[in-house]
């Protein structure tokens, strides 16, 4: 039996790594005294896993975690107990208890992101960049790999079909979905970087605030709620 | 709020600067009369691993009128960004910049952090020199083990807290509140006079240093009626009563010691003659098993950590260790919380313990024979024999460890090349005995060798320190003896860093100018080999203090620059131990009977052992 959780990674927590985030969650589970299951052996591990790693610097409103349970619990009660022990920057948004189910990571089909451009970024240029991206049949990007290694060429259109541009008061936001395939997926930063250099947006890439807003299975179905 | 949030995406390990950790204490402004920054002169992951500040953080924040906050040295990438944007160093809790605090307290754990102290003050817009600080600027206070020779730092600090801080820091905060509420009578100087009357506080500007014509330290004399001739350290009498924080701040990002640190006892009874901590933290004060169990429960519940490290200078010596370990493993087995010991002494009992507590990790076992021959181990009063070493290490190999670390020092008083050869001989014997006992061929050991640095308030405070060249020569000799074995790896430390550490350990006030000068030349993070540059220090030294007592022996009757700051061990005891050392005579552990070091009567604090 597993406890499936939808949780967030917000504010200052965007600056911690995937591993550190997992450990932070593990400690909260322990503080909440949830009946976690453990691996056997000399160095027991809590059977806790996350659906998908999130890049450093990205916030999320939809992280999914799975905790293997050693004893049955009520999902709502578990979520309440955990919520009371979560640190600032993590909220539990939904919980579900599932019997036999494949690993979350294997189910993923798509992630959606919202990227807030820095204040004062050129809204007109960004809008036409989004339009330009949407019209293109292919959109190649040379992804930098390790220093000294040759870049890897990706066709971004294979992962992200279109980019929507929202013009908010004083801010421009780009929203887009990235397909998750067994062969790999796109990092949200890569798409922003590609648009920035192709359309000469001159964005301060470090000042772009990216949030993962959704994570789905079978196209666009939620991971919690429907089995 | 997050300090410098806009810069964090640009730096390495941004979690260092984000704050907002679990159990961080952020109070409203109401009722806060005193703001206290606890400043650690190294990077976050190092500072957050230091248990002393956890204690002070909770003691201070336990006072309703105090907000204590944490601040760490920004790494060089962050510093460069901050300087280019004109940002100032601020604390993690409320974002208050250093210059806006009433008190800024630095812990002095290690001499090679001194340039970071100056750098942090400067980044926090606090005048680097105490004499230049204006009425509205914070008081800068230092504490921790290096306070037993604070003289190289005298220019930068308004005062020092000598000894255990948990009581004295409360008195300091209360005095600050009273002084502020009374309308700051006498200004900065007025407050320092109040402080100087508190036992355990040293106000360096109230003392004048004199030097002889040939550049030696002559004496330090009190110039203010409030200033006592000697400052005796404060020591907490009863650790059970002193309390211990059970809800420490839990970092999000991984730190060096990322686990619960439970202090089992303070002080050490062994009397190793090179050991600074062993002398300045005396006497032994153990917590009771019952209290440790209570603390452990509270710590696990409030942090969610899965490991409790039982810390002290020598945890295997704890009177009720077996009972404590059995009880803790019973209490926490179901929650999968493991118990670990940070260091182990050389006997087979330790191996049994090691197996019990960390059957988990077959790595990280360190043995410290310290010297290669029995003669030299007697000189340093390290009470272990070759049989002890071999029994313990081969027991470890037999118990499943495949590699371990052997720690030695070179440059100890009276050392000869025969003693160095003894290091290699012992290492080979460890491997041979390990192979025989475990029946395996693949046993390995790392021989880690660091240069000995004479420390104040130890029996070796008078000793000469090896020159950098001499240390290098010894390191190469050892390397030639060890390099032929696949079973042995050899690790050694930068002798130049050791030289600088020794300079500060036994230096005097004239080094203040040297520190400022080296910092101006770019010195920071000198304890990190990638940042340490000996050249800066050599130049600063030749410009500002060519007569500094660089590594030389001190005469037995010679005035010592640190003599006024007293840890309680009697100077006569140290001299007696020094003479015994030179004759190769040993002194027994004071658990077996008082060795007459003088601490207990001097401080009115007794040695306490947990009742079995
Ligand atoms: S005075 Fe005696 S009992 Fe007390 S610490 Fe010194 S040697 Fe040990």
CSV table of N, CA, C and O in Angstrom, one decimal, chain A residues 69-140:
chain,number,residue,atom,x,y,z
A,69,UNK,N,3.8,2.1,2.6
A,69,UNK,CA,3.3,2.1,4.0
A,69,UNK,C,3.5,0.7,4.6
A,69,UNK,O,3.4,-0.3,3.9
A,70,UNK,N,3.8,0.7,5.9
A,70,UNK,CA,3.9,-0.5,6.6
A,70,UNK,C,2.6,-0.9,7.3
A,70,UNK,O,2.5,-2.0,7.8
A,71,UNK,N,1.7,0.1,7.4
A,71,UNK,CA,0.4,-0.2,8.1
A,71,UNK,C,-0.6,0.7,7.4
A,71,UNK,O,-0.2,1.8,6.9
A,72,UNK,N,-1.8,0.3,7.3
A,72,UNK,CA,-2.8,1.1,6.6
A,72,UNK,C,-3.1,2.4,7.4
A,72,UNK,O,-3.0,2.5,8.6
A,73,UNK,N,-3.3,3.5,6.6
A,73,UNK,CA,-3.7,4.8,7.2
A,73,UNK,C,-4.7,5.4,6.2
A,73,UNK,O,-4.8,5.1,5.1
A,74,UNK,N,-5.4,6.3,6.8
A,74,UNK,CA,-6.4,7.1,6.1
A,74,UNK,C,-5.7,8.2,5.4
A,74,UNK,O,-4.9,8.9,6.0
A,75,UNK,N,-5.9,8.4,4.1
A,75,UNK,CA,-5.2,9.4,3.3
A,75,UNK,C,-5.3,10.8,3.9
A,75,UNK,O,-4.3,11.5,4.0
A,76,UNK,N,-6.5,11.2,4.2
A,76,UNK,CA,-6.8,12.5,4.7
A,76,UNK,C,-6.0,12.7,6.1
A,76,UNK,O,-5.4,13.8,6.3
A,77,UNK,N,-6.1,11.7,6.9
A,77,UNK,CA,-5.5,11.8,8.2
A,77,UNK,C,-4.0,11.9,8.1
A,77,UNK,O,-3.3,12.7,8.7
A,78,UNK,N,-3.4,11.1,7.1
A,78,UNK,CA,-2.0,11.2,6.9
A,78,UNK,C,-1.6,12.6,6.4
A,78,UNK,O,-0.6,13.1,6.8
A,79,UNK,N,-2.4,13.1,5.4
A,79,UNK,CA,-2.0,14.4,4.9
A,79,UNK,C,-2.1,15.5,6.0
A,79,UNK,O,-1.2,16.4,6.0
A,80,UNK,N,-3.0,15.4,6.9
A,80,UNK,CA,-3.1,16.3,7.9
A,80,UNK,C,-1.9,16.2,8.9
A,80,UNK,O,-1.3,17.2,9.3
A,81,UNK,N,-1.6,15.0,9.2
A,81,UNK,CA,-0.5,14.8,10.1
A,81,UNK,C,0.8,15.3,9.5
A,81,UNK,O,1.6,16.0,10.2
A,82,UNK,N,1.0,15.1,8.2
A,82,UNK,CA,2.2,15.5,7.5
A,82,UNK,C,2.2,17.0,7.4
A,82,UNK,O,3.2,17.7,7.7
A,83,UNK,N,1.1,17.6,7.1
A,83,UNK,CA,1.0,19.0,6.9
A,83,UNK,C,1.5,19.8,8.1
A,83,UNK,O,2.1,20.8,8.1
A,84,UNK,N,1.1,19.2,9.3
A,84,UNK,CA,1.5,19.9,10.5
A,84,UNK,C,3.0,19.9,10.7
A,84,UNK,O,3.5,20.7,11.5
A,85,UNK,N,3.7,19.0,10.0
A,85,UNK,CA,5.2,18.9,10.2
A,85,UNK,C,6.0,19.4,9.0
A,85,UNK,O,7.2,19.3,9.0
A,86,UNK,N,5.3,19.8,8.0
A,86,UNK,CA,6.1,20.2,6.8
A,86,UNK,C,6.8,21.6,7.1
A,86,UNK,O,6.2,22.4,7.7
A,87,UNK,N,8.0,21.8,6.5
A,87,UNK,CA,8.6,23.1,6.7
A,87,UNK,C,8.0,24.1,5.7
A,87,UNK,O,7.3,23.7,4.8
A,88,UNK,N,8.4,25.3,6.0
A,88,UNK,CA,8.0,26.4,5.1
A,88,UNK,C,8.5,26.1,3.7
A,88,UNK,O,9.6,25.7,3.5
A,89,UNK,N,7.6,26.2,2.7
A,89,UNK,CA,8.0,25.9,1.3
A,89,UNK,C,7.4,24.6,0.8
A,89,UNK,O,7.5,24.4,-0.4
A,90,UNK,N,6.9,23.8,1.6
A,90,UNK,CA,6.2,22.6,1.2
A,90,UNK,C,4.8,22.6,1.7
A,90,UNK,O,4.6,22.8,2.9
A,91,UNK,N,3.8,22.4,0.8
A,91,UNK,CA,2.4,22.2,1.3
A,91,UNK,C,1.9,20.9,0.7
A,91,UNK,O,2.3,20.6,-0.4
A,92,UNK,N,1.1,20.2,1.4
A,92,UNK,CA,0.4,19.0,0.9
A,92,UNK,C,-0.9,19.4,0.3
A,92,UNK,O,-1.7,20.0,1.0
A,93,UNK,N,-1.1,19.2,-1.0
A,93,UNK,CA,-2.3,19.7,-1.6
A,93,UNK,C,-3.3,18.6,-1.8
A,93,UNK,O,-4.5,18.8,-1.8
A,94,UNK,N,-2.9,17.3,-1.9
A,94,UNK,CA,-3.8,16.2,-2.1
A,94,UNK,C,-3.1,14.9,-1.7
A,94,UNK,O,-1.9,14.9,-1.7
A,95,UNK,N,-3.9,14.0,-1.3
A,95,UNK,CA,-3.3,12.7,-0.9
A,95,UNK,C,-4.3,11.6,-1.2
A,95,UNK,O,-5.5,11.8,-1.3
A,96,UNK,N,-3.7,10.4,-1.5
A,96,UNK,CA,-4.5,9.3,-1.8
A,96,UNK,C,-3.8,8.0,-1.4
A,96,UNK,O,-2.5,8.0,-1.4
A,97,UNK,N,-4.5,7.0,-1.0
A,97,UNK,CA,-3.9,5.8,-0.7
A,97,UNK,C,-4.2,4.8,-1.8
A,97,UNK,O,-5.3,4.7,-2.2
A,98,UNK,N,-3.1,4.2,-2.4
A,98,UNK,CA,-3.3,3.3,-3.5
A,98,UNK,C,-2.8,1.9,-3.2
A,98,UNK,O,-1.8,1.8,-2.5
A,99,UNK,N,-3.5,0.9,-3.6
A,99,UNK,CA,-3.0,-0.5,-3.5
A,99,UNK,C,-2.1,-0.6,-4.7
A,99,UNK,O,-1.7,0.3,-5.3
A,100,UNK,N,-1.8,-1.8,-5.0
A,100,UNK,CA,-0.8,-2.1,-6.1
A,100,UNK,C,-1.0,-1.0,-7.3
A,100,UNK,O,-2.0,-0.9,-7.8
A,101,UNK,N,0.1,-0.4,-7.5
A,101,UNK,CA,0.1,0.6,-8.6
A,101,UNK,C,1.5,0.7,-9.2
A,101,UNK,O,2.5,0.5,-8.4
A,102,UNK,N,1.7,1.0,-10.5
A,102,UNK,CA,3.0,1.1,-11.0
A,102,UNK,C,3.6,2.4,-10.4
A,102,UNK,O,3.0,3.3,-9.9
A,103,UNK,N,4.9,2.5,-10.5
A,103,UNK,CA,5.7,3.6,-10.0
A,103,UNK,C,5.2,4.9,-10.7
A,103,UNK,O,5.0,4.9,-11.9
A,104,UNK,N,5.1,6.0,-10.0
A,104,UNK,CA,4.6,7.2,-10.6
A,104,UNK,C,5.5,7.6,-11.8
A,104,UNK,O,5.0,8.1,-12.8
A,105,UNK,N,6.8,7.5,-11.6
A,105,UNK,CA,7.7,7.9,-12.6
A,105,UNK,C,7.4,7.3,-13.9
A,105,UNK,O,7.6,7.9,-15.0
A,106,UNK,N,6.9,6.0,-13.9
A,106,UNK,CA,6.7,5.3,-15.1
A,106,UNK,C,5.4,5.8,-15.8
A,106,UNK,O,5.2,5.5,-17.0
A,107,UNK,N,4.6,6.5,-15.1
A,107,UNK,CA,3.3,6.9,-15.6
A,107,UNK,C,3.3,8.3,-16.4
A,107,UNK,O,2.4,8.6,-17.1
A,108,UNK,N,4.3,9.0,-16.1
A,108,UNK,CA,4.3,10.4,-16.5
A,108,UNK,C,4.2,10.6,-18.0
A,108,UNK,O,4.9,9.9,-18.8
A,109,UNK,N,3.4,11.6,-18.4
A,109,UNK,CA,3.3,11.8,-19.8
A,109,UNK,C,3.7,13.3,-20.2
A,109,UNK,O,4.2,13.5,-21.3
A,110,UNK,N,3.5,14.2,-19.2
A,110,UNK,CA,3.6,15.6,-19.6
A,110,UNK,C,3.8,16.4,-18.3
A,110,UNK,O,3.3,16.1,-17.3
A,111,UNK,N,4.6,17.5,-18.5
A,111,UNK,CA,4.7,18.5,-17.4
A,111,UNK,C,4.4,19.9,-18.0
A,111,UNK,O,4.7,20.1,-19.1
A,112,UNK,N,3.7,20.7,-17.2
A,112,UNK,CA,3.5,22.1,-17.7
A,112,UNK,C,4.2,23.1,-16.8
A,112,UNK,O,4.4,22.9,-15.6
A,113,UNK,N,4.6,24.1,-17.5
A,113,UNK,CA,5.4,25.2,-16.8
A,113,UNK,C,4.8,26.6,-17.1
A,113,UNK,O,4.2,26.8,-18.1
A,114,UNK,N,5.1,27.4,-16.1
A,114,UNK,CA,4.8,28.9,-16.4
A,114,UNK,C,6.2,29.6,-16.1
A,114,UNK,O,6.8,29.3,-15.1
A,115,UNK,N,6.6,30.4,-17.0
A,115,UNK,CA,7.9,31.1,-16.9
A,115,UNK,C,7.6,32.6,-16.8
A,115,UNK,O,7.1,33.2,-17.8
A,116,UNK,N,7.8,33.2,-15.7
A,116,UNK,CA,7.6,34.7,-15.6
A,116,UNK,C,8.9,35.4,-16.0
A,116,UNK,O,10.0,35.2,-15.5
A,117,UNK,N,8.7,36.2,-17.0
A,117,UNK,CA,9.9,37.0,-17.5
A,117,UNK,C,10.3,38.1,-16.5
A,117,UNK,O,9.4,38.5,-15.8
A,118,UNK,N,11.5,38.5,-16.5
A,118,UNK,CA,11.9,39.5,-15.6
A,118,UNK,C,11.1,40.8,-15.8
A,118,UNK,O,10.7,41.1,-17.0
A,119,UNK,N,11.0,41.6,-14.8
A,119,UNK,CA,10.3,42.8,-14.9
A,119,UNK,C,11.0,43.7,-16.0
A,119,UNK,O,12.2,43.7,-16.0
A,120,UNK,N,10.2,44.4,-16.8
A,120,UNK,CA,10.8,45.2,-17.8
A,120,UNK,C,11.3,44.5,-19.0
A,120,UNK,O,11.9,45.2,-19.9
A,121,UNK,N,11.1,43.2,-19.1
A,121,UNK,CA,11.5,42.5,-20.3
A,121,UNK,C,10.6,42.9,-21.5
A,121,UNK,O,9.5,43.2,-21.2
A,122,UNK,N,11.1,42.9,-22.7
A,122,UNK,CA,10.4,43.5,-23.8
A,122,UNK,C,9.2,42.6,-24.2
A,122,UNK,O,9.4,41.6,-24.9
A,123,UNK,N,8.0,43.0,-23.8
A,123,UNK,CA,6.8,42.2,-24.0
A,123,UNK,C,6.5,41.9,-25.5
A,123,UNK,O,6.2,40.8,-25.8
A,124,UNK,N,6.7,43.0,-26.3
A,124,UNK,CA,6.4,42.8,-27.7
A,124,UNK,C,7.3,41.7,-28.3
A,124,UNK,O,6.8,40.8,-29.0
A,125,UNK,N,8.6,41.8,-28.1
A,125,UNK,CA,9.5,40.8,-28.6
A,125,UNK,C,9.2,39.4,-28.1
A,125,UNK,O,9.3,38.4,-28.9
A,126,UNK,N,8.8,39.3,-26.9
A,126,UNK,CA,8.5,38.0,-26.3
A,126,UNK,C,7.3,37.4,-27.0
A,126,UNK,O,7.3,36.2,-27.3
A,127,UNK,N,6.3,38.3,-27.2
A,127,UNK,CA,5.1,37.8,-27.9
A,127,UNK,C,5.4,37.3,-29.3
A,127,UNK,O,4.9,36.2,-29.7
A,128,UNK,N,6.2,38.0,-30.0
A,128,UNK,CA,6.5,37.6,-31.3
A,128,UNK,C,7.4,36.4,-31.3
A,128,UNK,O,7.4,35.5,-32.2
A,129,UNK,N,8.2,36.2,-30.3
A,129,UNK,CA,9.1,35.1,-30.2
A,129,UNK,C,8.2,33.8,-30.0
A,129,UNK,O,8.4,32.8,-30.7
A,130,UNK,N,7.2,33.9,-29.2
A,130,UNK,CA,6.3,32.8,-28.9
A,130,UNK,C,5.6,32.5,-30.3
A,130,UNK,O,5.5,31.3,-30.6
A,131,UNK,N,5.1,33.5,-31.0
A,131,UNK,CA,4.5,33.2,-32.2
A,131,UNK,C,5.4,32.6,-33.2
A,131,UNK,O,5.1,31.6,-33.9
A,132,UNK,N,6.6,33.1,-33.3
A,132,UNK,CA,7.6,32.5,-34.2
A,132,UNK,C,7.9,31.0,-33.8
A,132,UNK,O,8.0,30.2,-34.7
A,133,UNK,N,8.0,30.7,-32.6
A,133,UNK,CA,8.2,29.3,-32.1
A,133,UNK,C,7.0,28.5,-32.6
A,133,UNK,O,7.2,27.4,-33.2
A,134,UNK,N,5.8,29.0,-32.4
A,134,UNK,CA,4.6,28.2,-32.7
A,134,UNK,C,4.5,27.9,-34.2
A,134,UNK,O,4.0,26.9,-34.6
A,135,UNK,N,4.9,28.9,-35.0
A,135,UNK,CA,4.8,28.7,-36.5
A,135,UNK,C,5.9,27.7,-37.0
A,135,UNK,O,5.7,27.1,-38.0
A,136,UNK,N,7.0,27.7,-36.3
A,136,UNK,CA,8.1,26.9,-36.9
A,136,UNK,C,7.8,25.4,-36.9
A,136,UNK,O,7.0,24.9,-36.1
A,137,UNK,N,8.3,24.7,-38.0
A,137,UNK,CA,8.0,23.2,-38.1
A,137,UNK,C,9.0,22.5,-37.2
A,137,UNK,O,8.7,21.5,-36.5
A,138,UNK,N,10.2,23.0,-37.2
A,138,UNK,CA,11.3,22.4,-36.3
A,138,UNK,C,11.9,23.6,-35.6
A,138,UNK,O,11.9,24.7,-36.0
A,139,UNK,N,12.5,23.3,-34.4
A,139,UNK,CA,13.2,24.3,-33.7
A,139,UNK,C,14.4,23.7,-33.0
A,139,UNK,O,14.2,23.0,-31.9
A,140,UNK,N,15.5,23.8,-33.6
A,140,UNK,CA,16.7,23.1,-33.1
A,140,UNK,C,17.4,24.0,-32.0
A,140,UNK,O,17.5,25.2,-32.1
